[in-house]
Structures are given as structure tokens and as C-alpha cells.
């Protein structure tokens, strides 16, 4: 169950962020409208949403998931791998202190972004990508082990982040695109395979019995609905232009079911 979610408004220089999408420059006002729609979708799924003001120093700062990994037992402050994002992680600490007494930190040569972390039950898959290195994966694994979680590394060869290409939808099912459609790491799960022309739609948010999905991908929508999932659709065109998916835009704080 997710009761609390943290998001950050897009900055005015949002279009100056890092992207390889080649889909044109995002419209800032439209991005703000879509961000509001995203917040409404989270609320529709039963969440209380903490909305942080835009940080104009960091064009990519609306992608708040990358600066921390959150669990029931602790929050872990990451170390972003992109040079333009270094320091961004410090701006989430005070907000996370409102929800956590245990905050851990990656150190030294570690690089890790939250978009590379896929949690399935008590296990965390850590994508080793251009943004997350082996030392980042090692340090995160050690921290997670301390709190009773397990973790393993997964190579990410062709895409930005692990969750760009695979997410957990619940009910022992993953949604996968590209290099992860035939990846042996996920062969024990049921899999919804996304066509290459709708690859962006693989990134969805599992939220309290619903899947929040991006609008405009009819084949993926049908496959997800046919698999029995309840969906909430949101428009994401301006974030797609900046290599940003639905999971990137929030930190979703899980409740401790043992309490």
C-alpha cells in the first residue's frame, strides 16, 4: 500500500534537461498541465501527494525518483550518474526526514539513479546502466541487506534506465519492452510484451490496485486491460520528449504492513 507520494514541479528550464528522444522540444505550460494530471491520478489511487516547488538549478529535477530509493524501513539517498544532476539528491533529504527516521547514503565513487531500481516484493533488481555503476549497485545491495531485503544486478545495455524497459505490474506479471522482452532474469514472471513502436508505454506505475499508464498506446492498453489490470491513463507527451516515464516523476513511499 502506498499512502504518501513525493513529486516536484517541472522547472522553467525543463527543456534544457538531458534527452536522447529526438521528439522535439517540450512545451513547458503543457508539461505543467500534464504534471497536474499525474498528481490527480495519484490522488485517484488513494495517495496523499507532497508537491515540491520546482528547482530551477536542475532541469531534470522533476524526475524526483532518481535521487532516492524508498522502502518501508529506510530511505537511501542516491548519487546521480549524470554530471548535470550531481547535487540534486541533497534537495530531497529534508522532505524525506518527514517520513523516515532511517536515512542511508551512498558514498565515494558510487553512482546510482532510482530509475534503475525495480522492486518485486522483497527483492530489488538494480540496473547497471550509464547512470548506475557497479559500486553503486554494491553499496545499495549492502544497505538493503541490512534491512532484510535482497538485491541483484541486471545489465542495462540499450536504454536509459532499467524501469524504462521493465516494470512490475503485480500479480506475478512484468511489462517489458526492447532488450527485456527475452531476458532470462524475468522469465519466471508472466510477461506483457510491448511492441517496439509502443516501447515508451512499458513504463507504468503500480499504485494501490491500479496501473497508471501513459495515454496514446492502444496496443499496450489493450494487452494490460486484457490481463485484468485496472488502469488510469495520463497524458505524458512532454515528459516522453525528455526521456521521462511515469515512474520517474514520483517517490512512492510504501507502508510497513507489519505495523
PDB file of C-alpha atoms in Angstrom:
ATOM      1  CA  UNK A   1       0.000   0.000   0.000  1.00  0.00           C
ATOM      2  CA  UNK A   2       1.253   3.456  -0.912  1.00  0.00           C
ATOM      3  CA  UNK A   3      -0.213   6.328   1.093  1.00  0.00           C
ATOM      4  CA  UNK A   4       2.386   9.045   0.574  1.00  0.00           C
ATOM      5  CA  UNK A   5       3.979  10.190  -2.664  1.00  0.00           C
ATOM      6  CA  UNK A   6       6.512  12.970  -3.305  1.00  0.00           C
ATOM      7  CA  UNK A   7       6.644  14.862  -6.597  1.00  0.00           C
ATOM      8  CA  UNK A   8       8.433  18.003  -7.791  1.00  0.00           C
ATOM      9  CA  UNK A   9       7.049  20.527 -10.268  1.00  0.00           C
ATOM     10  CA  UNK A  10       8.902  20.903 -13.585  1.00  0.00           C
ATOM     11  CA  UNK A  11      11.314  23.821 -13.702  1.00  0.00           C
ATOM     12  CA  UNK A  12      11.048  26.604 -16.272  1.00  0.00           C
ATOM     13  CA  UNK A  13      14.252  25.276 -17.875  1.00  0.00           C
ATOM     14  CA  UNK A  14      12.792  21.747 -18.093  1.00  0.00           C
ATOM     15  CA  UNK A  15      13.572  21.678 -21.820  1.00  0.00           C
ATOM     16  CA  UNK A  16      17.305  22.041 -21.060  1.00  0.00           C
ATOM     17  CA  UNK A  17      17.432  18.625 -19.399  1.00  0.00           C
ATOM     18  CA  UNK A  18      19.106  15.501 -20.747  1.00  0.00           C
ATOM     19  CA  UNK A  19      17.337  13.682 -23.560  1.00  0.00           C
ATOM     20  CA  UNK A  20      18.054  11.391 -26.483  1.00  0.00           C
ATOM     21  CA  UNK A  21      14.399  11.054 -27.533  1.00  0.00           C
ATOM     22  CA  UNK A  22      14.625  13.343 -30.581  1.00  0.00           C
ATOM     23  CA  UNK A  23      10.907  14.156 -30.315  1.00  0.00           C
ATOM     24  CA  UNK A  24      11.215  17.921 -30.269  1.00  0.00           C
ATOM     25  CA  UNK A  25      11.310  20.495 -27.516  1.00  0.00           C
ATOM     26  CA  UNK A  26       8.756  20.083 -24.728  1.00  0.00           C
ATOM     27  CA  UNK A  27       6.148  22.762 -24.100  1.00  0.00           C
ATOM     28  CA  UNK A  28       6.616  23.996 -20.524  1.00  0.00           C
ATOM     29  CA  UNK A  29       2.992  25.041 -19.920  1.00  0.00           C
ATOM     30  CA  UNK A  30       1.755  21.761 -21.329  1.00  0.00           C
ATOM     31  CA  UNK A  31       4.239  19.890 -19.122  1.00  0.00           C
ATOM     32  CA  UNK A  32       2.800  21.685 -16.075  1.00  0.00           C
ATOM     33  CA  UNK A  33      -0.724  20.632 -17.088  1.00  0.00           C
ATOM     34  CA  UNK A  34       0.375  17.038 -17.568  1.00  0.00           C
ATOM     35  CA  UNK A  35       2.165  17.072 -14.220  1.00  0.00           C
ATOM     36  CA  UNK A  36      -1.077  18.212 -12.575  1.00  0.00           C
ATOM     37  CA  UNK A  37      -2.858  15.358 -14.317  1.00  0.00           C
ATOM     38  CA  UNK A  38      -0.265  12.947 -12.949  1.00  0.00           C
ATOM     39  CA  UNK A  39      -0.853  14.259  -9.418  1.00  0.00           C
ATOM     40  CA  UNK A  40      -4.602  13.840  -9.844  1.00  0.00           C
ATOM     41  CA  UNK A  41      -4.085  10.242 -10.990  1.00  0.00           C
ATOM     42  CA  UNK A  42      -2.063   9.510  -7.847  1.00  0.00           C
ATOM     43  CA  UNK A  43      -4.814  11.012  -5.692  1.00  0.00           C
ATOM     44  CA  UNK A  44      -7.406   8.981  -7.581  1.00  0.00           C
ATOM     45  CA  UNK A  45      -5.458   5.896  -6.488  1.00  0.00           C
ATOM     46  CA  UNK A  46      -5.729   6.909  -2.830  1.00  0.00           C
ATOM     47  CA  UNK A  47      -2.422   8.734  -2.270  1.00  0.00           C
ATOM     48  CA  UNK A  48      -1.549  11.863  -0.348  1.00  0.00           C
ATOM     49  CA  UNK A  49       0.825  13.845  -2.559  1.00  0.00           C
ATOM     50  CA  UNK A  50       3.585  16.146  -1.313  1.00  0.00           C
ATOM     51  CA  UNK A  51       4.281  18.635  -4.113  1.00  0.00           C
ATOM     52  CA  UNK A  52       7.727  20.240  -4.008  1.00  0.00           C
ATOM     53  CA  UNK A  53       8.389  23.507  -5.781  1.00  0.00           C
ATOM     54  CA  UNK A  54      10.480  23.492  -8.947  1.00  0.00           C
ATOM     55  CA  UNK A  55      14.254  23.645  -8.527  1.00  0.00           C
ATOM     56  CA  UNK A  56      15.496  25.926 -11.299  1.00  0.00           C
ATOM     57  CA  UNK A  57      19.122  24.859 -10.745  1.00  0.00           C
ATOM     58  CA  UNK A  58      18.385  21.385 -12.068  1.00  0.00           C
ATOM     59  CA  UNK A  59      16.411  20.984 -15.335  1.00  0.00           C
ATOM     60  CA  UNK A  60      15.831  17.271 -14.675  1.00  0.00           C
ATOM     61  CA  UNK A  61      14.762  17.685 -11.046  1.00  0.00           C
ATOM     62  CA  UNK A  62      11.102  16.899 -11.744  1.00  0.00           C
ATOM     63  CA  UNK A  63      12.310  13.294 -12.181  1.00  0.00           C
ATOM     64  CA  UNK A  64      12.457  13.002  -8.424  1.00  0.00           C
ATOM     65  CA  UNK A  65      12.581   9.202  -8.322  1.00  0.00           C
ATOM     66  CA  UNK A  66      16.236   9.230  -9.353  1.00  0.00           C
ATOM     67  CA  UNK A  67      17.543  10.897  -6.180  1.00  0.00           C
ATOM     68  CA  UNK A  68      16.382   8.314  -3.623  1.00  0.00           C
ATOM     69  CA  UNK A  69      15.318   4.722  -3.127  1.00  0.00           C
ATOM     70  CA  UNK A  70      12.460   4.369  -0.641  1.00  0.00           C
ATOM     71  CA  UNK A  71      11.406   1.267   1.305  1.00  0.00           C
ATOM     72  CA  UNK A  72       9.228   0.587   4.342  1.00  0.00           C
ATOM     73  CA  UNK A  73      12.253   0.620   6.627  1.00  0.00           C
ATOM     74  CA  UNK A  74      14.585   3.283   5.253  1.00  0.00           C
ATOM     75  CA  UNK A  75      15.236   5.831   2.544  1.00  0.00           C
ATOM     76  CA  UNK A  76      18.520   5.720   0.638  1.00  0.00           C
ATOM     77  CA  UNK A  77      19.905   8.900  -0.908  1.00  0.00           C
ATOM     78  CA  UNK A  78      21.466   8.122  -4.273  1.00  0.00           C
ATOM     79  CA  UNK A  79      24.300   9.668  -6.265  1.00  0.00           C
ATOM     80  CA  UNK A  80      23.071  10.564  -9.774  1.00  0.00           C
ATOM     81  CA  UNK A  81      25.318   9.434 -12.603  1.00  0.00           C
ATOM     82  CA  UNK A  82      24.717  12.426 -14.872  1.00  0.00           C
ATOM     83  CA  UNK A  83      27.070  15.348 -14.188  1.00  0.00           C
ATOM     84  CA  UNK A  84      24.283  17.932 -14.525  1.00  0.00           C
ATOM     85  CA  UNK A  85      22.301  16.187 -11.778  1.00  0.00           C
ATOM     86  CA  UNK A  86      25.014  15.879  -9.155  1.00  0.00           C
ATOM     87  CA  UNK A  87      23.905  17.684  -6.009  1.00  0.00           C
ATOM     88  CA  UNK A  88      20.247  17.295  -6.879  1.00  0.00           C
ATOM     89  CA  UNK A  89      19.948  14.470  -4.371  1.00  0.00           C
ATOM     90  CA  UNK A  90      20.692  16.794  -1.442  1.00  0.00           C
ATOM     91  CA  UNK A  91      17.455  18.678  -2.069  1.00  0.00           C
ATOM     92  CA  UNK A  92      15.246  15.702  -1.164  1.00  0.00           C
ATOM     93  CA  UNK A  93      16.762  14.929   2.254  1.00  0.00           C
ATOM     94  CA  UNK A  94      14.721  17.347   4.377  1.00  0.00           C
ATOM     95  CA  UNK A  95      11.489  16.174   2.769  1.00  0.00           C
ATOM     96  CA  UNK A  96      12.319  12.515   3.367  1.00  0.00           C
ATOM     97  CA  UNK A  97      13.091  13.260   7.025  1.00  0.00           C
ATOM     98  CA  UNK A  98       9.365  13.950   7.451  1.00  0.00           C
ATOM     99  CA  UNK A  99       8.681  10.315   6.598  1.00  0.00           C
ATOM    100  CA  UNK A 100      11.806   8.471   7.790  1.00  0.00           C
ATOM    101  CA  UNK A 101      13.966   8.209  10.873  1.00  0.00           C
ATOM    102  CA  UNK A 102      16.389   5.947   8.969  1.00  0.00           C
ATOM    103  CA  UNK A 103      18.114   7.623   6.037  1.00  0.00           C
ATOM    104  CA  UNK A 104      21.129   5.981   4.410  1.00  0.00           C
ATOM    105  CA  UNK A 105      23.577   7.467   1.906  1.00  0.00           C
ATOM    106  CA  UNK A 106      25.645   6.178  -0.975  1.00  0.00           C
ATOM    107  CA  UNK A 107      29.243   7.377  -0.869  1.00  0.00           C
ATOM    108  CA  UNK A 108      32.511   7.787  -2.746  1.00  0.00           C
ATOM    109  CA  UNK A 109      32.634   6.573  -6.322  1.00  0.00           C
ATOM    110  CA  UNK A 110      29.108   5.141  -6.269  1.00  0.00           C
ATOM    111  CA  UNK A 111      26.723   6.306  -8.990  1.00  0.00           C
ATOM    112  CA  UNK A 112      23.101   5.213  -8.862  1.00  0.00           C
ATOM    113  CA  UNK A 113      19.747   6.591 -10.000  1.00  0.00           C
ATOM    114  CA  UNK A 114      16.371   5.402  -8.755  1.00  0.00           C
ATOM    115  CA  UNK A 115      15.114   4.763 -12.282  1.00  0.00           C
ATOM    116  CA  UNK A 116      17.441   1.747 -12.310  1.00  0.00           C
ATOM    117  CA  UNK A 117      15.795   0.150  -9.276  1.00  0.00           C
ATOM    118  CA  UNK A 118      12.965  -2.321  -9.825  1.00  0.00           C
ATOM    119  CA  UNK A 119      11.413  -3.795  -6.711  1.00  0.00           C
ATOM    120  CA  UNK A 120       9.450  -7.025  -6.793  1.00  0.00           C
ATOM    121  CA  UNK A 121       8.261  -7.993  -3.314  1.00  0.00           C
ATOM    122  CA  UNK A 122      11.361  -8.056  -1.064  1.00  0.00           C
ATOM    123  CA  UNK A 123      13.847  -8.244  -3.926  1.00  0.00           C
ATOM    124  CA  UNK A 124      15.425  -5.287  -5.688  1.00  0.00           C
ATOM    125  CA  UNK A 125      16.755  -5.581  -9.234  1.00  0.00           C
ATOM    126  CA  UNK A 126      19.496  -2.994  -9.774  1.00  0.00           C
ATOM    127  CA  UNK A 127      20.095  -1.978 -13.358  1.00  0.00           C
ATOM    128  CA  UNK A 128      23.741  -1.342 -14.189  1.00  0.00           C
ATOM    129  CA  UNK A 129      23.434   1.355 -16.814  1.00  0.00           C
ATOM    130  CA  UNK A 130      25.114   4.533 -17.977  1.00  0.00           C
ATOM    131  CA  UNK A 131      23.721   6.152 -14.810  1.00  0.00           C
ATOM    132  CA  UNK A 132      24.308   3.372 -12.258  1.00  0.00           C
ATOM    133  CA  UNK A 133      27.707   1.737 -11.772  1.00  0.00           C
ATOM    134  CA  UNK A 134      28.883  -1.450 -10.090  1.00  0.00           C
ATOM    135  CA  UNK A 135      29.939   0.394  -6.941  1.00  0.00           C
ATOM    136  CA  UNK A 136      26.516   1.993  -6.669  1.00  0.00           C
ATOM    137  CA  UNK A 137      24.913  -1.426  -7.005  1.00  0.00           C
ATOM    138  CA  UNK A 138      27.295  -2.879  -4.398  1.00  0.00           C
ATOM    139  CA  UNK A 139      26.612  -0.167  -1.826  1.00  0.00           C
ATOM    140  CA  UNK A 140      22.854  -0.270  -2.338  1.00  0.00           C
ATOM    141  CA  UNK A 141      22.836  -4.061  -2.003  1.00  0.00           C
ATOM    142  CA  UNK A 142      24.721  -3.840   1.297  1.00  0.00           C
ATOM    143  CA  UNK A 143      22.249  -1.301   2.679  1.00  0.00           C
ATOM    144  CA  UNK A 144      19.212  -3.281   1.535  1.00  0.00           C
ATOM    145  CA  UNK A 145      20.633  -6.491   3.022  1.00  0.00           C
ATOM    146  CA  UNK A 146      20.986  -4.720   6.355  1.00  0.00           C
ATOM    147  CA  UNK A 147      17.244  -4.127   6.393  1.00  0.00           C
ATOM    148  CA  UNK A 148      16.305  -7.655   5.335  1.00  0.00           C
ATOM    149  CA  UNK A 149      15.916  -7.156   1.580  1.00  0.00           C
ATOM    150  CA  UNK A 150      17.737  -8.952  -1.222  1.00  0.00           C
ATOM    151  CA  UNK A 151      19.152  -7.480  -4.416  1.00  0.00           C
ATOM    152  CA  UNK A 152      20.829  -8.448  -7.676  1.00  0.00           C
ATOM    153  CA  UNK A 153      22.349  -6.574 -10.597  1.00  0.00           C
ATOM    154  CA  UNK A 154      20.893  -6.574 -14.123  1.00  0.00           C
ATOM    155  CA  UNK A 155      22.856  -5.249 -17.126  1.00  0.00           C
ATOM    156  CA  UNK A 156      21.122  -2.407 -18.992  1.00  0.00           C
ATOM    157  CA  UNK A 157      22.691  -2.161 -22.428  1.00  0.00           C
ATOM    158  CA  UNK A 158      20.438  -0.194 -24.773  1.00  0.00           C
ATOM    159  CA  UNK A 159      18.125   2.076 -22.772  1.00  0.00           C
ATOM    160  CA  UNK A 160      18.401   4.808 -20.148  1.00  0.00           C
ATOM    161  CA  UNK A 161      17.216   3.067 -17.000  1.00  0.00           C
ATOM    162  CA  UNK A 162      16.089  -0.431 -16.047  1.00  0.00           C
ATOM    163  CA  UNK A 163      12.495   0.715 -15.485  1.00  0.00           C
ATOM    164  CA  UNK A 164      12.472   2.339 -18.921  1.00  0.00           C
ATOM    165  CA  UNK A 165      12.226  -1.218 -20.213  1.00  0.00           C
ATOM    166  CA  UNK A 166      10.579  -3.319 -17.496  1.00  0.00           C
ATOM    167  CA  UNK A 167       8.237  -2.713 -14.560  1.00  0.00           C
ATOM    168  CA  UNK A 168       6.367  -4.936 -12.132  1.00  0.00           C
ATOM    169  CA  UNK A 169       2.607  -4.699 -12.559  1.00  0.00           C
ATOM    170  CA  UNK A 170       1.607  -7.012  -9.714  1.00  0.00           C
ATOM    171  CA  UNK A 171       0.019 -10.483  -9.921  1.00  0.00           C
ATOM    172  CA  UNK A 172       3.421 -12.011 -10.769  1.00  0.00           C
ATOM    173  CA  UNK A 173       3.431 -10.025 -14.024  1.00  0.00           C
ATOM    174  CA  UNK A 174       6.019  -7.742 -15.593  1.00  0.00           C
ATOM    175  CA  UNK A 175       5.552  -5.378 -18.523  1.00  0.00           C
ATOM    176  CA  UNK A 176       8.615  -5.375 -20.758  1.00  0.00           C
ATOM    177  CA  UNK A 177       9.970  -3.740 -23.891  1.00  0.00           C
ATOM    178  CA  UNK A 178      13.108  -3.970 -26.006  1.00  0.00           C
ATOM    179  CA  UNK A 179      16.029  -5.833 -24.524  1.00  0.00           C
ATOM    180  CA  UNK A 180      13.985  -7.139 -21.592  1.00  0.00           C
ATOM    181  CA  UNK A 181      11.307  -8.983 -23.558  1.00  0.00           C
ATOM    182  CA  UNK A 182      13.526 -12.060 -23.764  1.00  0.00           C
ATOM    183  CA  UNK A 183      15.731 -11.504 -20.726  1.00  0.00           C
ATOM    184  CA  UNK A 184      16.227 -14.684 -18.668  1.00  0.00           C
ATOM    185  CA  UNK A 185      16.247 -12.653 -15.426  1.00  0.00           C
ATOM    186  CA  UNK A 186      12.483 -12.156 -15.741  1.00  0.00           C
ATOM    187  CA  UNK A 187      11.474 -15.497 -17.283  1.00  0.00           C
ATOM    188  CA  UNK A 188       9.855 -16.692 -14.019  1.00  0.00           C
ATOM    189  CA  UNK A 189       7.219 -13.966 -14.316  1.00  0.00           C
ATOM    190  CA  UNK A 190       4.235 -13.687 -16.585  1.00  0.00           C
ATOM    191  CA  UNK A 191       5.126 -11.063 -19.151  1.00  0.00           C
ATOM    192  CA  UNK A 192       3.205  -8.497 -21.166  1.00  0.00           C
ATOM    193  CA  UNK A 193       5.466  -7.730 -24.121  1.00  0.00           C
ATOM    194  CA  UNK A 194       5.224  -4.228 -25.546  1.00  0.00           C
ATOM    195  CA  UNK A 195       5.713  -3.741 -29.282  1.00  0.00           C
ATOM    196  CA  UNK A 196       8.759  -1.732 -30.305  1.00  0.00           C
ATOM    197  CA  UNK A 197       6.624   1.103 -31.703  1.00  0.00           C
ATOM    198  CA  UNK A 198       4.996   1.494 -28.271  1.00  0.00           C
ATOM    199  CA  UNK A 199       8.117   0.911 -26.164  1.00  0.00           C
ATOM    200  CA  UNK A 200       7.529   4.041 -24.083  1.00  0.00           C
ATOM    201  CA  UNK A 201       4.346   2.505 -22.678  1.00  0.00           C
ATOM    202  CA  UNK A 202       6.280  -0.176 -20.798  1.00  0.00           C
ATOM    203  CA  UNK A 203       6.902   2.327 -18.012  1.00  0.00           C
ATOM    204  CA  UNK A 204       3.780   2.280 -15.820  1.00  0.00           C
ATOM    205  CA  UNK A 205       3.164   2.921 -12.132  1.00  0.00           C
ATOM    206  CA  UNK A 206       1.707   0.171  -9.928  1.00  0.00           C
ATOM    207  CA  UNK A 207      -0.447   2.043  -7.442  1.00  0.00           C
ATOM    208  CA  UNK A 208      -2.859   0.523  -4.912  1.00  0.00           C
ATOM    209  CA  UNK A 209      -4.644  -1.919  -7.178  1.00  0.00           C
ATOM    210  CA  UNK A 210      -4.308   0.199 -10.306  1.00  0.00           C
ATOM    211  CA  UNK A 211      -1.788   0.720 -13.076  1.00  0.00           C
ATOM    212  CA  UNK A 212      -1.220   4.321 -14.128  1.00  0.00           C
ATOM    213  CA  UNK A 213      -0.339   4.160 -17.812  1.00  0.00           C
ATOM    214  CA  UNK A 214       0.556   6.737 -20.480  1.00  0.00           C
ATOM    215  CA  UNK A 215      -2.140   7.677 -22.976  1.00  0.00           C
ATOM    216  CA  UNK A 216      -1.818   7.073 -26.674  1.00  0.00           C
ATOM    217  CA  UNK A 217      -0.614   3.457 -26.827  1.00  0.00           C
ATOM    218  CA  UNK A 218      -3.638   1.428 -27.860  1.00  0.00           C
ATOM    219  CA  UNK A 219      -1.979  -1.979 -28.253  1.00  0.00           C
ATOM    220  CA  UNK A 220      -0.321  -1.841 -24.854  1.00  0.00           C
ATOM    221  CA  UNK A 221      -3.506  -0.566 -23.221  1.00  0.00           C
ATOM    222  CA  UNK A 222      -5.497  -3.481 -24.629  1.00  0.00           C
ATOM    223  CA  UNK A 223      -2.890  -6.025 -23.502  1.00  0.00           C
ATOM    224  CA  UNK A 224      -2.842  -4.582 -19.980  1.00  0.00           C
ATOM    225  CA  UNK A 225      -6.639  -4.441 -19.683  1.00  0.00           C
ATOM    226  CA  UNK A 226      -6.994  -7.943 -21.163  1.00  0.00           C
ATOM    227  CA  UNK A 227      -4.585  -9.181 -18.468  1.00  0.00           C
ATOM    228  CA  UNK A 228      -7.061  -7.991 -15.844  1.00  0.00           C
ATOM    229  CA  UNK A 229      -5.462  -4.770 -14.618  1.00  0.00           C
ATOM    230  CA  UNK A 230      -7.433  -1.664 -13.682  1.00  0.00           C
ATOM    231  CA  UNK A 231      -5.916   1.348 -15.405  1.00  0.00           C
ATOM    232  CA  UNK A 232      -5.734   5.100 -15.006  1.00  0.00           C
ATOM    233  CA  UNK A 233      -4.485   6.918 -18.109  1.00  0.00           C
ATOM    234  CA  UNK A 234      -2.452  10.119 -18.111  1.00  0.00           C
ATOM    235  CA  UNK A 235      -1.031  12.224 -20.914  1.00  0.00           C
ATOM    236  CA  UNK A 236       2.781  12.150 -20.897  1.00  0.00           C
ATOM    237  CA  UNK A 237       3.853  13.559 -24.268  1.00  0.00           C
ATOM    238  CA  UNK A 238       6.034  16.370 -22.910  1.00  0.00           C
ATOM    239  CA  UNK A 239       7.856  14.092 -20.478  1.00  0.00           C
ATOM    240  CA  UNK A 240       8.394  11.474 -23.174  1.00  0.00           C
ATOM    241  CA  UNK A 241      10.320  14.157 -25.095  1.00  0.00           C
ATOM    242  CA  UNK A 242      12.736  14.338 -22.129  1.00  0.00           C
ATOM    243  CA  UNK A 243      13.231  10.572 -21.708  1.00  0.00           C
ATOM    244  CA  UNK A 244      10.980  10.703 -18.646  1.00  0.00           C
ATOM    245  CA  UNK A 245       8.472   7.984 -17.768  1.00  0.00           C
ATOM    246  CA  UNK A 246       5.670   7.725 -15.241  1.00  0.00           C
ATOM    247  CA  UNK A 247       7.795   6.122 -12.531  1.00  0.00           C
ATOM    248  CA  UNK A 248      10.457   8.850 -12.824  1.00  0.00           C
ATOM    249  CA  UNK A 249       8.097  11.560 -11.620  1.00  0.00           C
ATOM    250  CA  UNK A 250       7.495  10.364  -8.070  1.00  0.00           C
ATOM    251  CA  UNK A 251       8.892   8.814  -4.936  1.00  0.00           C
ATOM    252  CA  UNK A 252       6.270   6.357  -3.713  1.00  0.00           C
ATOM    253  CA  UNK A 253       6.658   5.571  -0.017  1.00  0.00           C
ATOM    254  CA  UNK A 254       5.450   2.073   0.927  1.00  0.00           C
ATOM    255  CA  UNK A 255       3.680   1.445   4.202  1.00  0.00           C
ATOM    256  CA  UNK A 256       5.089  -1.100   6.653  1.00  0.00           C
ATOM    257  CA  UNK A 257       2.465  -3.826   6.649  1.00  0.00           C
ATOM    258  CA  UNK A 258       3.936  -5.344   9.849  1.00  0.00           C
ATOM    259  CA  UNK A 259       2.874  -2.334  11.947  1.00  0.00           C
TER     260      UNK A 259
END
